[in-house]
mmCIF file of C-alpha atoms and ligand atoms in Angstrom:
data_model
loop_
_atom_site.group_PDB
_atom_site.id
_atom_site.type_symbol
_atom_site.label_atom_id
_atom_site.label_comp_id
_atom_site.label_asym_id
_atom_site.label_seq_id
_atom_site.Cartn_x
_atom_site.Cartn_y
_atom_site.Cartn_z
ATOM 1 C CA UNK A 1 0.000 0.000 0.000
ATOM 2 C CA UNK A 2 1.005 3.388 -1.152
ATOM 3 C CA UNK A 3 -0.191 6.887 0.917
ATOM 4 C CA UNK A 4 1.053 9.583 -1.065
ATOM 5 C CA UNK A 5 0.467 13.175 0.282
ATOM 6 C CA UNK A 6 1.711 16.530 -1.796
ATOM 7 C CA UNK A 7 2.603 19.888 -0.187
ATOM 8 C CA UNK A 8 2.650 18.232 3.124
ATOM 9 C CA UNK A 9 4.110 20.372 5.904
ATOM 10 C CA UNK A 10 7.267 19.317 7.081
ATOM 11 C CA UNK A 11 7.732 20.939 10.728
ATOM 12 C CA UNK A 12 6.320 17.158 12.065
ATOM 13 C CA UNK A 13 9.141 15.126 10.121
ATOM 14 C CA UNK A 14 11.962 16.987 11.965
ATOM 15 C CA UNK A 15 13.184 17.584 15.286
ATOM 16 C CA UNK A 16 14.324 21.188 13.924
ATOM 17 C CA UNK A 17 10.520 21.542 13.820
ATOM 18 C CA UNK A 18 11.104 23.132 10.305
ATOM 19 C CA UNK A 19 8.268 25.261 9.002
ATOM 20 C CA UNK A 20 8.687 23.972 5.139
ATOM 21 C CA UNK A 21 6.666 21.738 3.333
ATOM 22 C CA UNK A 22 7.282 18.600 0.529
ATOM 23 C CA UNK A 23 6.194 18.490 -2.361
ATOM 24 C CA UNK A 24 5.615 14.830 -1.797
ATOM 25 C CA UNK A 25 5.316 12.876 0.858
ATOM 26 C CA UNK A 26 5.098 8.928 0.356
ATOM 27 C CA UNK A 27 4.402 6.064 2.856
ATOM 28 C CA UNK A 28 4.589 2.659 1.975
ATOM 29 C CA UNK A 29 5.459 -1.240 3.925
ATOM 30 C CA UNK A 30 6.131 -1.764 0.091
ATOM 31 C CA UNK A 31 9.828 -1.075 -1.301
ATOM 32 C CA UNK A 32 8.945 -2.166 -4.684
ATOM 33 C CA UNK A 33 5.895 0.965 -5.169
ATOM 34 C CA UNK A 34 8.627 3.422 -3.473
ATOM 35 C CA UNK A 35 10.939 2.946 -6.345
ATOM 36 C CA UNK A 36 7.976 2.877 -9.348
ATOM 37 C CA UNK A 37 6.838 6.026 -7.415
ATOM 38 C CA UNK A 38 10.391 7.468 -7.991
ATOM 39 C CA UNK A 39 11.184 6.461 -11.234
ATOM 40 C CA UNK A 40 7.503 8.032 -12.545
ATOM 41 C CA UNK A 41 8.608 11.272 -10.665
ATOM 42 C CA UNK A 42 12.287 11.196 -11.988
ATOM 43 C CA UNK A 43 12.471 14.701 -12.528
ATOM 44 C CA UNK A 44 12.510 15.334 -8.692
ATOM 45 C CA UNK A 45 14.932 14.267 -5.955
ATOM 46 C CA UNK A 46 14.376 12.170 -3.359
ATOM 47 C CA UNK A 47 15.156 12.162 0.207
ATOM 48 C CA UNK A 48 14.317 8.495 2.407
ATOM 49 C CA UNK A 49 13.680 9.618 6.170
ATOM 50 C CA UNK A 50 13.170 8.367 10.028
ATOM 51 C CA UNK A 51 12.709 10.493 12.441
ATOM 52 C CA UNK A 52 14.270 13.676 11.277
ATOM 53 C CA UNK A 53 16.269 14.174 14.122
ATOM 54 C CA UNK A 54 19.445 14.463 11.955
ATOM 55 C CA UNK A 55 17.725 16.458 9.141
ATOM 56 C CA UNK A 56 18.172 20.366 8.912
ATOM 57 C CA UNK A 57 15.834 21.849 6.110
ATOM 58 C CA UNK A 58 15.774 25.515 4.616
ATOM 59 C CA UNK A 59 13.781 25.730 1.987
ATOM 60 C CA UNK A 60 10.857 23.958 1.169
ATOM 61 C CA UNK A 61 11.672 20.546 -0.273
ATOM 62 C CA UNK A 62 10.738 20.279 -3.560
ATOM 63 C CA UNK A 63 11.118 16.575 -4.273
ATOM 64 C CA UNK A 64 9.904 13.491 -2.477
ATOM 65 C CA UNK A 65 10.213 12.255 1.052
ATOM 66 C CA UNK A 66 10.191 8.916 1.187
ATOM 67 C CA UNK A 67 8.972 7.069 4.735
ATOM 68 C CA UNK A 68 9.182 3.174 4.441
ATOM 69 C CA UNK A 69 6.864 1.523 7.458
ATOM 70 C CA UNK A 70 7.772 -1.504 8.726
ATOM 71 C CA UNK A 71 7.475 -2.424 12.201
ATOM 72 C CA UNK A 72 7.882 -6.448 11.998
ATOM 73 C CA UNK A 73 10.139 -8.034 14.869
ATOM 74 C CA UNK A 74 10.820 -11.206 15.076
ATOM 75 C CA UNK A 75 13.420 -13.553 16.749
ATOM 76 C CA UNK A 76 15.491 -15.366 14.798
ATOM 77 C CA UNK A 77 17.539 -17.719 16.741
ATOM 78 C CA UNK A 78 17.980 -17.864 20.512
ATOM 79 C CA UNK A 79 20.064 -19.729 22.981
ATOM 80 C CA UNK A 80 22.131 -19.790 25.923
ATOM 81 C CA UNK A 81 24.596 -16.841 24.816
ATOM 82 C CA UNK A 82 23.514 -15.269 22.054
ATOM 83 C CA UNK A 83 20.027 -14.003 20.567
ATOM 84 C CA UNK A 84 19.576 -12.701 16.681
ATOM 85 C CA UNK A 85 17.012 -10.108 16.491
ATOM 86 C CA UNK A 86 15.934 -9.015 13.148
ATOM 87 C CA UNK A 87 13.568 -5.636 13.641
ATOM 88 C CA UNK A 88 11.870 -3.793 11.058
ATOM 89 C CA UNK A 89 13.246 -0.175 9.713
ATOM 90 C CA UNK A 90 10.284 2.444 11.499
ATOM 91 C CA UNK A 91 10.808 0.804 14.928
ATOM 92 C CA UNK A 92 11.594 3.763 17.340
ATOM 93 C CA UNK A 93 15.147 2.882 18.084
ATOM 94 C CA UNK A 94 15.097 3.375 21.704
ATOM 95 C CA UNK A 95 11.800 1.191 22.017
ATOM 96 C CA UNK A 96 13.281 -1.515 20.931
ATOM 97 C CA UNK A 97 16.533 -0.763 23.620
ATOM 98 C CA UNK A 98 13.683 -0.874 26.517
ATOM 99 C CA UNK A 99 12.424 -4.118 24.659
ATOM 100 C CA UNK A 100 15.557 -5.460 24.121
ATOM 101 C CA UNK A 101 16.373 -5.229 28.069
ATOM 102 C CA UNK A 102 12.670 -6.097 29.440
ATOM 103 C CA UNK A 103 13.905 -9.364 28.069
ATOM 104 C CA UNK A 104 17.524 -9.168 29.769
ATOM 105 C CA UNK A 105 19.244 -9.370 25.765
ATOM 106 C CA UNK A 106 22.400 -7.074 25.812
ATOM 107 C CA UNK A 107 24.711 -5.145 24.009
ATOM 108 C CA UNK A 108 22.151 -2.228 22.895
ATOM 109 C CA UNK A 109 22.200 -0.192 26.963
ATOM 110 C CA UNK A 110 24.716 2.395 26.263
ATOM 111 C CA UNK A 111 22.572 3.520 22.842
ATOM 112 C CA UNK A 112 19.680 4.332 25.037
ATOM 113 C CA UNK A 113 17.363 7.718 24.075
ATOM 114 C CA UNK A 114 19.384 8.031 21.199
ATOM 115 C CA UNK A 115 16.682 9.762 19.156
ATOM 116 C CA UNK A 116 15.143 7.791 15.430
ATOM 117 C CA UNK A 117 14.394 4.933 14.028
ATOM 118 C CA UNK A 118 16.094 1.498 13.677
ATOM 119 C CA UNK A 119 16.656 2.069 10.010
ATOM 120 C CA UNK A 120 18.740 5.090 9.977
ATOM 121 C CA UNK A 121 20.843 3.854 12.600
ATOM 122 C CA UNK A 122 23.167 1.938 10.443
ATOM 123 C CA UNK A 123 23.689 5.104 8.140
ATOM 124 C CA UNK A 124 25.858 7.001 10.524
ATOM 125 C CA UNK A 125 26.971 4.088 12.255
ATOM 126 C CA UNK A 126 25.609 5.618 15.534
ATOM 127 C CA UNK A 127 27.462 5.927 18.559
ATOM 128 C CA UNK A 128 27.952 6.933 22.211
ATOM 129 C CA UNK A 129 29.105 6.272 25.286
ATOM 130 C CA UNK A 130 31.637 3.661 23.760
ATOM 131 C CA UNK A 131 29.398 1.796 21.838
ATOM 132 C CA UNK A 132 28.569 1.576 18.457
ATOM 133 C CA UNK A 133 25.714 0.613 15.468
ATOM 134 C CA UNK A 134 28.510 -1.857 14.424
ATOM 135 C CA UNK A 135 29.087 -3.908 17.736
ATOM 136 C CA UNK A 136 25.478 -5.212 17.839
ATOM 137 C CA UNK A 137 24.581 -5.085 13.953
ATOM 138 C CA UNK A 138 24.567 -8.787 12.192
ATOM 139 C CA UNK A 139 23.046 -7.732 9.076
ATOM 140 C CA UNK A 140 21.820 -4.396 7.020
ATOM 141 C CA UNK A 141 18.241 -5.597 4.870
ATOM 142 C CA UNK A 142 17.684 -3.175 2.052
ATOM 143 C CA UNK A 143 15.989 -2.562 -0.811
ATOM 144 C CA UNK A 144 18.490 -1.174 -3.955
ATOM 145 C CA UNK A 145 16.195 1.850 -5.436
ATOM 146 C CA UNK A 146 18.792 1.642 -8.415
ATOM 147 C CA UNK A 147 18.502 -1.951 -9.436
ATOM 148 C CA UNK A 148 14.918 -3.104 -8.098
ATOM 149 C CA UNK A 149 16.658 -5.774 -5.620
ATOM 150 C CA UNK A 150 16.913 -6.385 -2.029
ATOM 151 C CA UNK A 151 20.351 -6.663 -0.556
ATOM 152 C CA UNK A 152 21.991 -8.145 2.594
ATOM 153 C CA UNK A 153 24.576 -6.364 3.800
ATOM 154 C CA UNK A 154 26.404 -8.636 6.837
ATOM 155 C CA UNK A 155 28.239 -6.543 8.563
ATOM 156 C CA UNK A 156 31.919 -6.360 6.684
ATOM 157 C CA UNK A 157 30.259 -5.161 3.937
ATOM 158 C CA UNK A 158 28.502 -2.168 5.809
ATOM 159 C CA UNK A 159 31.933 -0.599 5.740
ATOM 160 C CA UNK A 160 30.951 0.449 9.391
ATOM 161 C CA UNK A 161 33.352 3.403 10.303
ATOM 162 C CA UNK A 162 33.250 6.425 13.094
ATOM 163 C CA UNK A 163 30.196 7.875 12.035
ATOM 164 C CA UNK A 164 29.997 6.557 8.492
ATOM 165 C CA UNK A 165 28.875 3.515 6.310
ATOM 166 C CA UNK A 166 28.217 2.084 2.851
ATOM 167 C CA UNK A 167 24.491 3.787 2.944
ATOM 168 C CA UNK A 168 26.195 7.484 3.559
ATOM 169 C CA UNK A 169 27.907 7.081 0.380
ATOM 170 C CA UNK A 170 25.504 5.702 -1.743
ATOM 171 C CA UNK A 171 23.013 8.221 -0.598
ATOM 172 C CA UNK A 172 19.491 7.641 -1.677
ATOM 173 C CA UNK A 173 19.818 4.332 -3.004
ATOM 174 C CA UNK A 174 19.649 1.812 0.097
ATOM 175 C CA UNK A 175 16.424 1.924 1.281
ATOM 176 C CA UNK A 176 17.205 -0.050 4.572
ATOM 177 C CA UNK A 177 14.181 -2.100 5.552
ATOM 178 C CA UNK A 178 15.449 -4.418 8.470
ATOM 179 C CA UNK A 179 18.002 -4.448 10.714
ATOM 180 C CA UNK A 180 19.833 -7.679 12.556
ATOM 181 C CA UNK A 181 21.178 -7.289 15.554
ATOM 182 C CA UNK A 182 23.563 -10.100 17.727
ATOM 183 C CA UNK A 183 22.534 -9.245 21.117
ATOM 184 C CA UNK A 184 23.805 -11.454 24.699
ATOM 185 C CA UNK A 185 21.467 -13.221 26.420
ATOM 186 C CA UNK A 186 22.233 -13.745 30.273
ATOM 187 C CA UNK A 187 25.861 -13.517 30.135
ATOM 188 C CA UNK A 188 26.449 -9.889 29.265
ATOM 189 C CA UNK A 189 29.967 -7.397 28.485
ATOM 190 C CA UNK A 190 29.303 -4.236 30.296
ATOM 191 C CA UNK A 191 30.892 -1.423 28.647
ATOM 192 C CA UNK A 192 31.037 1.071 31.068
ATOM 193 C CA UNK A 193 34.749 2.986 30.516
ATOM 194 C CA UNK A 194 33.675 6.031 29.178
ATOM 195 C CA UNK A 195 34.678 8.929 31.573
ATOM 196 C CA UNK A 196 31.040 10.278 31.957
ATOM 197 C CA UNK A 197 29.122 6.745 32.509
ATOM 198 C CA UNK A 198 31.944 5.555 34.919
ATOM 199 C CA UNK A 199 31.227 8.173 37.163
ATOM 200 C CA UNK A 200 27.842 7.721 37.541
ATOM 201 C CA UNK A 201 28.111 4.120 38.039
ATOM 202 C CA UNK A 202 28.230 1.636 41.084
ATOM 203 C CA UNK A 203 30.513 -1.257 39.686
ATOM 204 C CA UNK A 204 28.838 -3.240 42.540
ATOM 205 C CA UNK A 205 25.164 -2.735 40.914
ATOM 206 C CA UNK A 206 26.080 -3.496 36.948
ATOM 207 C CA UNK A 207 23.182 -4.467 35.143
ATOM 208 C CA UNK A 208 21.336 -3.820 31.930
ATOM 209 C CA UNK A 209 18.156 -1.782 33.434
ATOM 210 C CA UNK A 210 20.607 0.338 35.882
ATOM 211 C CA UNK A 211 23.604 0.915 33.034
ATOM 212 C CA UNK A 212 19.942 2.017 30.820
ATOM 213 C CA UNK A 213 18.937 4.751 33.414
ATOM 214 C CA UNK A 214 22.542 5.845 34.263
ATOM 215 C CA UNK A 215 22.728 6.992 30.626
ATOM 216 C CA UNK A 216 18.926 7.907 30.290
ATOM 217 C CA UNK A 217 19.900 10.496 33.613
ATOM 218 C CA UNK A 218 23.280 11.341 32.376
ATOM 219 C CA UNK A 219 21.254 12.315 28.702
ATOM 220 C CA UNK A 220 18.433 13.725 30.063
ATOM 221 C CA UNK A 221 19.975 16.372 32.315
ATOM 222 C CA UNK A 222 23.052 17.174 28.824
ATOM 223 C CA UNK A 223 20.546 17.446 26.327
ATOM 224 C CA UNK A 224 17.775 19.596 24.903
ATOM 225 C CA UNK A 225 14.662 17.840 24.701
ATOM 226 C CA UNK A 226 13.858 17.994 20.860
ATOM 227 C CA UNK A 227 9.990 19.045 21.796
ATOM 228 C CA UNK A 228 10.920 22.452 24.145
ATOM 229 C CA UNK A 229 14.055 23.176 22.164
ATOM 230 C CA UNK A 230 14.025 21.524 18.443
ATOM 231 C CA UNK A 231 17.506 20.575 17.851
ATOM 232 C CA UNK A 232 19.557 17.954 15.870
ATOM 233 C CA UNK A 233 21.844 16.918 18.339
ATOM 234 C CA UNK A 234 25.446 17.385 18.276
ATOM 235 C CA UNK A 235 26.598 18.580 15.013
ATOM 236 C CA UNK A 236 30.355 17.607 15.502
ATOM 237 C CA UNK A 237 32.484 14.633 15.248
ATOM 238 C CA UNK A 238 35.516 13.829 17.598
ATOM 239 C CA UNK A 239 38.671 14.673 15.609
ATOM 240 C CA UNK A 240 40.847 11.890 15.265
ATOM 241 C CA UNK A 241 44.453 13.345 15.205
ATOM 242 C CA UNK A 242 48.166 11.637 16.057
ATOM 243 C CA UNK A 243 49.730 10.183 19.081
ATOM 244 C CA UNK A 244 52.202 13.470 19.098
ATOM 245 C CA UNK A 245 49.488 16.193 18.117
ATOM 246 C CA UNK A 246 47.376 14.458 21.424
ATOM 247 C CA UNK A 247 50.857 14.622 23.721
ATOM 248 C CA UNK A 248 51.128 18.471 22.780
ATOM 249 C CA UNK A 249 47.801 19.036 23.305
ATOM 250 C CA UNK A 250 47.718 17.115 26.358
ATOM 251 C CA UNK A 251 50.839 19.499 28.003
ATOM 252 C CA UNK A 252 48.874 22.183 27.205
ATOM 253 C CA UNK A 253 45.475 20.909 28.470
ATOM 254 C CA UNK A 254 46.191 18.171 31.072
ATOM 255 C CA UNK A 255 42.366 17.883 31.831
ATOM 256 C CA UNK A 256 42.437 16.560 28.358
ATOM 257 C CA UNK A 257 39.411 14.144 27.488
ATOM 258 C CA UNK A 258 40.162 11.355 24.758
ATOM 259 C CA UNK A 259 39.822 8.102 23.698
ATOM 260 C CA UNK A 260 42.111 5.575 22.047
ATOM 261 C CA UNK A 261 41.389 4.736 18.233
ATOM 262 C CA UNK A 262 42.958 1.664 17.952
ATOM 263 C CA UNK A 263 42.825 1.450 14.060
HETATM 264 C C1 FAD B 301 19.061 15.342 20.842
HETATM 265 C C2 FAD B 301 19.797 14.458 19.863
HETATM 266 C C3 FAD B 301 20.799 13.624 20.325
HETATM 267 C C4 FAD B 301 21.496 12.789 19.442
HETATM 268 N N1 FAD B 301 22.468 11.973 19.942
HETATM 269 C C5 FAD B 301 23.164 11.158 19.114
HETATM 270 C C6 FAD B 301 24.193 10.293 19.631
HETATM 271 O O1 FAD B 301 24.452 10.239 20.821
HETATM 272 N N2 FAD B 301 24.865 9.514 18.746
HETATM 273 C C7 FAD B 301 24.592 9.526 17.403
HETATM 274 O O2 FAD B 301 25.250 8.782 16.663
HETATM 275 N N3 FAD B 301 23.620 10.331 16.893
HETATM 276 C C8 FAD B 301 22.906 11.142 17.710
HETATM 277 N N4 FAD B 301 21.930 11.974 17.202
HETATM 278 C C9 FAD B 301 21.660 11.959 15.764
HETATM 279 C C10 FAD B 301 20.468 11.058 15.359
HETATM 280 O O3 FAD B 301 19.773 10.620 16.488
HETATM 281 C C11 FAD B 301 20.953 9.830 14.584
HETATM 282 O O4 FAD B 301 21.645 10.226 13.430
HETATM 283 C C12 FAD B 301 19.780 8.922 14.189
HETATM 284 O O5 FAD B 301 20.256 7.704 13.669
HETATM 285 C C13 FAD B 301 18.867 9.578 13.164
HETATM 286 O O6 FAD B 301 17.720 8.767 13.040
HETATM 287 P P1 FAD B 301 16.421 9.281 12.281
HETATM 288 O O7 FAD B 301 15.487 8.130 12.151
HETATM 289 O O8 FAD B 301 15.894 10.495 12.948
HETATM 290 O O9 FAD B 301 17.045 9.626 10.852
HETATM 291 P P2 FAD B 301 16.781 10.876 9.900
HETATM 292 O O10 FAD B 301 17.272 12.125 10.561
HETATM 293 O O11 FAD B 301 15.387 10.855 9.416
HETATM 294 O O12 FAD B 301 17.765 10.503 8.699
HETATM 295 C C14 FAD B 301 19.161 10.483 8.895
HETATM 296 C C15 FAD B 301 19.832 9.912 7.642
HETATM 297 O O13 FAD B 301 19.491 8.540 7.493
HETATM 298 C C16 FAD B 301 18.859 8.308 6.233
HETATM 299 N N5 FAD B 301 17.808 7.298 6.476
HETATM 300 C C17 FAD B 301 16.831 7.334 7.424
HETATM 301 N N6 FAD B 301 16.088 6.209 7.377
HETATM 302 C C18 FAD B 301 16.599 5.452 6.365
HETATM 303 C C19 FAD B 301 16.253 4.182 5.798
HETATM 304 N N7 FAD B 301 15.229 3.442 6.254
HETATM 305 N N8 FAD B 301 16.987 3.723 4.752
HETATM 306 C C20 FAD B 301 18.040 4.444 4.266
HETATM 307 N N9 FAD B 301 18.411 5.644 4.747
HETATM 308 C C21 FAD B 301 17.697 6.146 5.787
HETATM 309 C C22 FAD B 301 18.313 9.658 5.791
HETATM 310 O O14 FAD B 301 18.211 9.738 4.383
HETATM 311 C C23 FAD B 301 19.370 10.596 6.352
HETATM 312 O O15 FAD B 301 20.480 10.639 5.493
HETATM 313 C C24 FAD B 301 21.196 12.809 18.060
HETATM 314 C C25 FAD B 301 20.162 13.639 17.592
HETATM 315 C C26 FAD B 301 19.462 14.454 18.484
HETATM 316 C C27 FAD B 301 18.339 15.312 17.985
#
């Protein structure tokens, strides 16, 4: 099914509450009428979106946003270690976080209130408090726009990097549908050596639900809720420089924050 909308206003699409509209807007659960609708409308661009919350518009649109809904979820193998979650693409991402850890599965804790949807997490790779899209990511489902086929990308061939992928440079043409993620069951890693999240943490009380609120407080109380103030987040990236750039830097600055990059 196909829901196509035209001049629709945009300011509900975006956390930047943006005040423009589309000339298109088109829902579908069906990959296959996204791309016919784009190839009959080939004269405008397209744009494939989540939540918005790392969209900044200025100017109306004049092309086609493209929202793909799919909310299946669905368990694909489970045992004593390991569970393989496969969740459709318009899943809220931190919904299925709270899911994930109602059912004591791990690896997903420290990406908690991270704002969007399951399918654009793979696109930037997303990231914080030392965790990553790529350390719980199996496999990428998408639809190729291009060539009218759906792809599996495992996760080697995501070309998962700091804050970058295989969909951010083939922009427009992935339309990611699933995502599968490798989560622990029972036996969890605890990644909890990020300067910020150690501090607020009790080594003594480690567990999913309490490492989930620690970063939930620690989140709520740093950033600007996207209703009161819209807002995209942060809009930089950590700069990755050499061992003797960080040694001058860190005589100058001893308070110094870092991390190590081991690549
Ligand atoms: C307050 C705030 C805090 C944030 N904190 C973090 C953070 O800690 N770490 C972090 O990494 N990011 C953070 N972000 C950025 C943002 O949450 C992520 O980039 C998130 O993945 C965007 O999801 P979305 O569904 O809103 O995507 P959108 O903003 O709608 O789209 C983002 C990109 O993904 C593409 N895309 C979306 N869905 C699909 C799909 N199904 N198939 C193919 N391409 C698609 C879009 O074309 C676009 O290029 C923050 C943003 C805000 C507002």
């Amino acid at each position: 099914m196909i829901q196509v909308f035209e001049n629709y206003p945009i300011s509900s699409l975006n956390t930047f509450k943006d005040n423009y509209v589309t000339r298109y807007l088109v829902k579908s659960n069906n990959p296959v009428d996204i791309a016919h609708f784009i190839e009959k409308h080939s004269n405008l661009p397209y744009l494939i979106i989540g939540g918005g919350s790392n969209l900044l518009f200025t100017k109306n649109f004049e092309g086609i946003l493209i929202i793909f809904n799919s909310y299946e979820r669905q368990i694909l193998l489970t045992n004593n270690d390991t569970v393989v979650l496969r969740v459709g693409a318009s899943w809220d991402l931190d919904k299925i976080i709270e899911f994930a850890i109602d059912n004591n599965w791990g690896g997903l804790e420290n990406l908690s209130l991270i704002p969007g949807t399951v399918g654009a997490m793979p696109v930037q790779n997303v990231g914080a408090y030392g965790v990553e899209a790529k350390d719980v990511i199996l496999q990428v489902s998408a639809f190729d726009l291009k060539n009218k086929t759906e792809r599996n990308f495992d996760k080697t061939s995501c070309r998962f990097t700091y804050r970058d992928s295989i969909f951010k440079h083939n922009y427009g043409r992935f339309l990611i549908t699933a995502v599968t993620f490798r989560l622990s069951n029972n036996k969890h890693k605890f990644h909890v050596g990020y300067g910020e999240l150690k501090k607020h943490l009790e080594k003594k009380r480690l567990s999913l639900k309490y490492i989930r609120q620690a970063i939930i407080d620690i989140r709520t109380n740093k950033l600007p809720n996207t209703n009161i103030y819209p807002n995209a987040g942060s809009f930089f990236k950590n700069p990755i420089v050499s061992k003797t750039a960080f040694l001058e830097l860190q005589k100058m600055y001893p308070g110094i924050p870092f991390f190590k990059n081991n690549k």
